Short mmCIF file of C-alpha atoms and ligand atoms in Angstrom, two decimals:
data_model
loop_
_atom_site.label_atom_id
_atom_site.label_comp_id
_atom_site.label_asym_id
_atom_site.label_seq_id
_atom_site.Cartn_x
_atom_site.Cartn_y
_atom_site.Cartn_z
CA UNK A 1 -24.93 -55.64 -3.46
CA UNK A 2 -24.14 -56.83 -6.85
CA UNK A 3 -25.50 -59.56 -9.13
CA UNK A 4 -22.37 -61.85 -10.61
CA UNK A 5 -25.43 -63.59 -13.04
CA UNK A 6 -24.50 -63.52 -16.69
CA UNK A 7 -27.62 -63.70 -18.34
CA UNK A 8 -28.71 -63.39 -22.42
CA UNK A 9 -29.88 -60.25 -21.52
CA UNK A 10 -26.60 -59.07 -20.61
CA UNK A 11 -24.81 -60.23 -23.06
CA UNK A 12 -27.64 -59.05 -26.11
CA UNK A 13 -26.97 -55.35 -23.61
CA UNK A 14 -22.82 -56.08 -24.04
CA UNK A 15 -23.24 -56.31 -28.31
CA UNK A 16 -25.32 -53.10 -28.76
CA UNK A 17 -22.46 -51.37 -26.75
CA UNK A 18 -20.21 -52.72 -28.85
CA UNK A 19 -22.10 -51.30 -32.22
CA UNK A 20 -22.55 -47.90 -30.48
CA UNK A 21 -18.34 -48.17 -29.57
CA UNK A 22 -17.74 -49.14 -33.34
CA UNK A 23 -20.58 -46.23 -34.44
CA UNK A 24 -18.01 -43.61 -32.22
CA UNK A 25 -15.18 -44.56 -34.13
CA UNK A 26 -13.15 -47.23 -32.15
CA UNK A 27 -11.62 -49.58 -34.71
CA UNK A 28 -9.56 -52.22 -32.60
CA UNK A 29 -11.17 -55.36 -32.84
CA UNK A 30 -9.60 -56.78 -29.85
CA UNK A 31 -10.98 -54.06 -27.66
CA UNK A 32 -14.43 -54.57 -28.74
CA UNK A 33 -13.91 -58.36 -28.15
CA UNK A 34 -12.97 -57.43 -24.40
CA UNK A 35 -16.07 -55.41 -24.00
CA UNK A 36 -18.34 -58.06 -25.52
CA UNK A 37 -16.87 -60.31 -23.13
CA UNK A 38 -16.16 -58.83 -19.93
CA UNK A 39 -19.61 -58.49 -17.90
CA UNK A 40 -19.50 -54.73 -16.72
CA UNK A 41 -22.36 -55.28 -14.24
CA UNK A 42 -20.32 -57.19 -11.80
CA UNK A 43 -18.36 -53.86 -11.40
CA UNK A 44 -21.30 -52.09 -10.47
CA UNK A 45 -24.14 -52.57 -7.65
CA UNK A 46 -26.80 -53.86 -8.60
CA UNK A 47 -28.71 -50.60 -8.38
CA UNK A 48 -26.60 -49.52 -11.51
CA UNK A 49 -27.54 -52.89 -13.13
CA UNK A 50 -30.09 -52.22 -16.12
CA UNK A 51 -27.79 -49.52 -16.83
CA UNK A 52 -24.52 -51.04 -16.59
CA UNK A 53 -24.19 -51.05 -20.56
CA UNK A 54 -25.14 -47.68 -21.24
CA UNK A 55 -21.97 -45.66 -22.78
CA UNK A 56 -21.96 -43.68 -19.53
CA UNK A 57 -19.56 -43.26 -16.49
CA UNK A 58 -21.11 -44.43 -12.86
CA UNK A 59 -20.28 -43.86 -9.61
CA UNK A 60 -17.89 -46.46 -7.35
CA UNK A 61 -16.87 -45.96 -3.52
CA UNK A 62 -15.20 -43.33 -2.41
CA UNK A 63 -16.68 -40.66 -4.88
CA UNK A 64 -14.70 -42.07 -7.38
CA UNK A 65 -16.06 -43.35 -10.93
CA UNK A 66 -15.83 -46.30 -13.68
CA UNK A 67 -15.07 -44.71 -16.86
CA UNK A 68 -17.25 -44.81 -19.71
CA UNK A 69 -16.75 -47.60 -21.82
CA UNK A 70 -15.96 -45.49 -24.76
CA UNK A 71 -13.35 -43.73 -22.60
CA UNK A 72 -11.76 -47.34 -21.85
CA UNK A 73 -11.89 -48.41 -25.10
CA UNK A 74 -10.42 -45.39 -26.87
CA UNK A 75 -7.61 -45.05 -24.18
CA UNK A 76 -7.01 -49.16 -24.64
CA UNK A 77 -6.93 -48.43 -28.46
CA UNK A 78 -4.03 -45.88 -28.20
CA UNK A 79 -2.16 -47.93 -25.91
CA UNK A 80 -1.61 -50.49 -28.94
CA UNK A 81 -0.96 -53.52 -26.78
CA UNK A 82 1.22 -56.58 -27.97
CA UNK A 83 0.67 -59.74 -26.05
CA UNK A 84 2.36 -59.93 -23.03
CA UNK A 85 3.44 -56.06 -23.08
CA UNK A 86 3.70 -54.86 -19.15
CA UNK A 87 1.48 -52.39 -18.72
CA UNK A 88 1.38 -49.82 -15.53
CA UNK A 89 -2.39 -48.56 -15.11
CA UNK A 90 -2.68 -45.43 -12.77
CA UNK A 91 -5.80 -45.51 -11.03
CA UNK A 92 -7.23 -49.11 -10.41
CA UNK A 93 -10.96 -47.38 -9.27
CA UNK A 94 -13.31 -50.80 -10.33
CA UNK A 95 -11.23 -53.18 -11.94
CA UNK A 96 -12.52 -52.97 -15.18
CA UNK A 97 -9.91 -51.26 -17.25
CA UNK A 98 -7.21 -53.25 -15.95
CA UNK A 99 -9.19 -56.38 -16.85
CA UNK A 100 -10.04 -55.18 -20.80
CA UNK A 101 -6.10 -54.63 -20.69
CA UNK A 102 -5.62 -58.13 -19.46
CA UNK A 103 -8.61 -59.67 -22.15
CA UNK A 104 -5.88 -58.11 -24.57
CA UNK A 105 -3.18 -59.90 -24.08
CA UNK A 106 -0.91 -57.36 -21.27
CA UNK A 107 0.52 -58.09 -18.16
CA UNK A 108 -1.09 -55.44 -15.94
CA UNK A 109 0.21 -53.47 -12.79
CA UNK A 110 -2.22 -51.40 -11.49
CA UNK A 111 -2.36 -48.43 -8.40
CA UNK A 112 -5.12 -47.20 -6.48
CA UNK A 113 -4.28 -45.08 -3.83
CA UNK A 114 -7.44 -45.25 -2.29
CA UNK A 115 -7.63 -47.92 -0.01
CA UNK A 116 -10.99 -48.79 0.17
CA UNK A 117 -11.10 -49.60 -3.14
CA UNK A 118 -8.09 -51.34 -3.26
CA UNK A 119 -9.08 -53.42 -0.35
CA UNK A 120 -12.35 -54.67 -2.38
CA UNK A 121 -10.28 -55.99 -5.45
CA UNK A 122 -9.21 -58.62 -2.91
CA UNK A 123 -12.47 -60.36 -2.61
CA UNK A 124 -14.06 -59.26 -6.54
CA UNK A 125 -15.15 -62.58 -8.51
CA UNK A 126 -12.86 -62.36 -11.51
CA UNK A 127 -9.61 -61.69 -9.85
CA UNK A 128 -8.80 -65.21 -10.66
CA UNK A 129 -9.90 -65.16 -13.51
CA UNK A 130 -7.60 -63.06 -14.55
CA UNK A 131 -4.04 -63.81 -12.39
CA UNK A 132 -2.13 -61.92 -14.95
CA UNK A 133 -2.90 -58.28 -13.06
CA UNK A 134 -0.98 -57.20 -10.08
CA UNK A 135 -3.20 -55.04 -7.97
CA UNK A 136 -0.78 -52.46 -5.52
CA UNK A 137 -1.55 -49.77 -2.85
CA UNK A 138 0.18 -46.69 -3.70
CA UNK A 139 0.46 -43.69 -4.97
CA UNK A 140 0.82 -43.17 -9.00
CA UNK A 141 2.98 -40.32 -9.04
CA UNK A 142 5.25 -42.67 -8.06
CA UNK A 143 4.88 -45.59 -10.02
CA UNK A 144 6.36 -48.87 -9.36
CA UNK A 145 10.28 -48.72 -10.10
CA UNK A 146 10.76 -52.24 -8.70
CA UNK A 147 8.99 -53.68 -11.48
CA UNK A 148 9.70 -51.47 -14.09
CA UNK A 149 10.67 -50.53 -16.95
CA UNK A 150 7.19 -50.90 -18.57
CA UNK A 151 6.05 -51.37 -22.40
CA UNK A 152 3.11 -48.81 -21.67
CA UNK A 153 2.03 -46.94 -18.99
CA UNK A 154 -2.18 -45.68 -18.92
CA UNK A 155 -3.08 -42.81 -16.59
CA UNK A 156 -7.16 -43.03 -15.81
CA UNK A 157 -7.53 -39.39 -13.76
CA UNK A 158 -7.14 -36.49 -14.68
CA UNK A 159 -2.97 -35.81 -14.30
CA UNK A 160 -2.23 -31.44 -13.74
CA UNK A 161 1.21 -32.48 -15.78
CA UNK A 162 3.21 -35.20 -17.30
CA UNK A 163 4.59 -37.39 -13.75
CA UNK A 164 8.36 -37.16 -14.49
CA UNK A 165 8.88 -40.51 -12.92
CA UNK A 166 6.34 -42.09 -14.87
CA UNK A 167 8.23 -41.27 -17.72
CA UNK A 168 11.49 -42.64 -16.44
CA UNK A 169 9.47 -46.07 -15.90
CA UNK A 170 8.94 -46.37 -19.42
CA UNK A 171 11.18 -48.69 -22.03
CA UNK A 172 12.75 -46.97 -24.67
CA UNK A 173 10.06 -46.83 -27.69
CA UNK A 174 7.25 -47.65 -25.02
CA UNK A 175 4.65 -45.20 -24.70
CA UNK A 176 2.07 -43.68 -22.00
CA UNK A 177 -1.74 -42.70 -22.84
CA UNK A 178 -2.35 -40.03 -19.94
CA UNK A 179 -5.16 -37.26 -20.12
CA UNK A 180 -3.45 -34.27 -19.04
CA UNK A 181 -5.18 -30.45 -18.72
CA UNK A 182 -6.57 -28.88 -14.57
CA UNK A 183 -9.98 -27.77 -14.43
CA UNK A 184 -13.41 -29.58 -15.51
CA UNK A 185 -11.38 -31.37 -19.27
CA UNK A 186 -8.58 -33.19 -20.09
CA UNK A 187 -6.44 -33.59 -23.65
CA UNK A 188 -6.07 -37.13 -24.42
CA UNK A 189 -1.90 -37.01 -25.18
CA UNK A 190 0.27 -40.26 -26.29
CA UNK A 191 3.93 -39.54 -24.48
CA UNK A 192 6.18 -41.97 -26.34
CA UNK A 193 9.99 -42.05 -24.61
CA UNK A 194 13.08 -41.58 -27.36
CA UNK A 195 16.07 -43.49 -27.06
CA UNK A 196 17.90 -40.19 -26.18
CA UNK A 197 15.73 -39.94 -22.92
CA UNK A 198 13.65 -37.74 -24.51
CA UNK A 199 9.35 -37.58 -25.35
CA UNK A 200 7.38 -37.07 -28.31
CA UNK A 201 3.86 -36.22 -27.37
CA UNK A 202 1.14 -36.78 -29.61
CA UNK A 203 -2.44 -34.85 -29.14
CA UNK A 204 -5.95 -36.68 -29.23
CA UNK A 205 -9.42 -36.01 -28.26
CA UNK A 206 -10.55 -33.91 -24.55
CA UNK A 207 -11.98 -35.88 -21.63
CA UNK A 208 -13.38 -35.47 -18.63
CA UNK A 209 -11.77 -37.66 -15.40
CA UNK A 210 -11.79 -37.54 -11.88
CA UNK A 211 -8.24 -35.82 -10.80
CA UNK A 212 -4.70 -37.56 -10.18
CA UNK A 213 -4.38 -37.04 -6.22
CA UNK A 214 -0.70 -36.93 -4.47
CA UNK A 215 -0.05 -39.33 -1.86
CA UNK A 216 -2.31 -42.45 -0.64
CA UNK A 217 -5.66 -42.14 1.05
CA UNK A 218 -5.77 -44.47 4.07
CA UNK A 219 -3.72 -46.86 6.27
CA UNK A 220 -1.68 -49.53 4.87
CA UNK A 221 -2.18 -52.81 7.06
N1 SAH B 1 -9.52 -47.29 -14.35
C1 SAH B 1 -10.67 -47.07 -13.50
C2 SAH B 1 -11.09 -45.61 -13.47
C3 SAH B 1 -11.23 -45.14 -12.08
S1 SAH B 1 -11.40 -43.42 -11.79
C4 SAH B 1 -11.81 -48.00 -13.86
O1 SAH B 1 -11.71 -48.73 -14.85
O2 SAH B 1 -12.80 -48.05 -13.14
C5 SAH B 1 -9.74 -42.98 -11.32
C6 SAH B 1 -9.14 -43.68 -10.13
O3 SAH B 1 -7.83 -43.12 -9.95
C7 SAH B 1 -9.87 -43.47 -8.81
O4 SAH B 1 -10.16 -44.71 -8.24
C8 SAH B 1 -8.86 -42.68 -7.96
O5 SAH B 1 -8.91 -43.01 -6.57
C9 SAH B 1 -7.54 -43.10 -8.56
N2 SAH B 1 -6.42 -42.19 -8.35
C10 SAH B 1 -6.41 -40.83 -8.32
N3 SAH B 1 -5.17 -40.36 -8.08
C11 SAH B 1 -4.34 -41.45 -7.95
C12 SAH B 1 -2.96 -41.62 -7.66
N4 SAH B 1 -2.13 -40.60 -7.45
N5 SAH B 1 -2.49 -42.89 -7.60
C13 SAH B 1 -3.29 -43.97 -7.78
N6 SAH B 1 -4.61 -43.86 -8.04
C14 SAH B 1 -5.15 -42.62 -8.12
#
């Protein structure tokens, strides 16, 4: 069960997350407008509710998580986003990510190879809302060739190396935020593809996410 009420109290909860965001260091004004404005309850049931704006990651179906809001925002910061950018997201899990992306200004594609949680994204409140994110069934080791090549690419679990044919997906000059590293933590690294073919990589701060799985978990139908 979930509660899709907006109340005062929500959004007074939504502006002292922002303040403890800005107090950690994110700077991007546009990210903290997404998170004042997108109500992170509705991702959650309503068991998780008086908690829903605490900086903290929560449990979803299928023993899978939403990330903390600092997580999102920091990862949305690097990203950089120009309006209308297309922007791959690995690992749909609730929604929310994809729809601070969206708040921003990108087109969104995001894969969740779970199928469950796919499935639910059908029937959740703000999809039309927001009809500028393409929701797909698959497997993110693959990507989405048919509608690349992509501006940015964002990887949210925890990748055991760089997915060659992310890379491949990627524009010249565009650039993929992807927390890479096996075991419990994760280096937040900025892949940016050269014109040559090539990557820089740039290093940022460790996380902890729920692993990149091969293949898709379910039946398609
Ligand atoms: N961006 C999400 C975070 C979800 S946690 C949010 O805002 O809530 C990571 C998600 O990645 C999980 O739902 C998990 O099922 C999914 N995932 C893991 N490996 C994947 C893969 N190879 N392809 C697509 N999704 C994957």
């Amino acid at each position: 069960m979930r509660n899709y009420e907006d109340s005062y109290r929500h959004k007074g909860l939504r502006k002292q997350l922002v303040d403890q965001l800005r107090q950690k260091g994110i700077t991007d004004e546009r990210v903290l407008e997404a998170i004042n404005t997108i109500p992170r309850h509705f991702f959650l049931d309503s068991a998780f509710e008086k908690v829903a704006y605490e900086d903290k990651a929560f449990p979803i179906a299928e023993g899978q998580t939403i990330s903390q809001p600092y997580t999102v925002a920091y990862q949305s910061q690097l990203l950089e986003i120009k309006l209308h950018e297309k922007v791959l997201e690995i690992g749909t899990g609730s929604g929310y990510q994809a729809i601070v992306l969206s708040e921003i200004g990108a087109k969104v594609f995001t894969i969740e190879r779970q199928k469950n949680l796919f499935d639910e994204h059908r029937q959740f409140i703000l999809r039309k809302k927001y009809p500028n994110i393409k929701y797909f069934y698959g497997d993110g080791y693959e990507g989405l060739p048919t509608f690349s090549p992509f501006d940015k690419i964002i990887v949210t679990a925890a990748a055991p190396y760089i997915p060659p044919k992310l890379v491949e997906q990627l524009k010249t000059g565009g650039k993929m935020v992807i927390p890479v590293g096996e075991g419990g933590i994760q280096r937040m690294l900025r892949i940016t593809r050269e014109k040559d073919g090539s990557t820089s990589e740039e290093s940022f701060d460790t996380f902890s996410f729920v692993p990149m799985v091969e293949g898709r978990n379910g039946h398609a139908n």
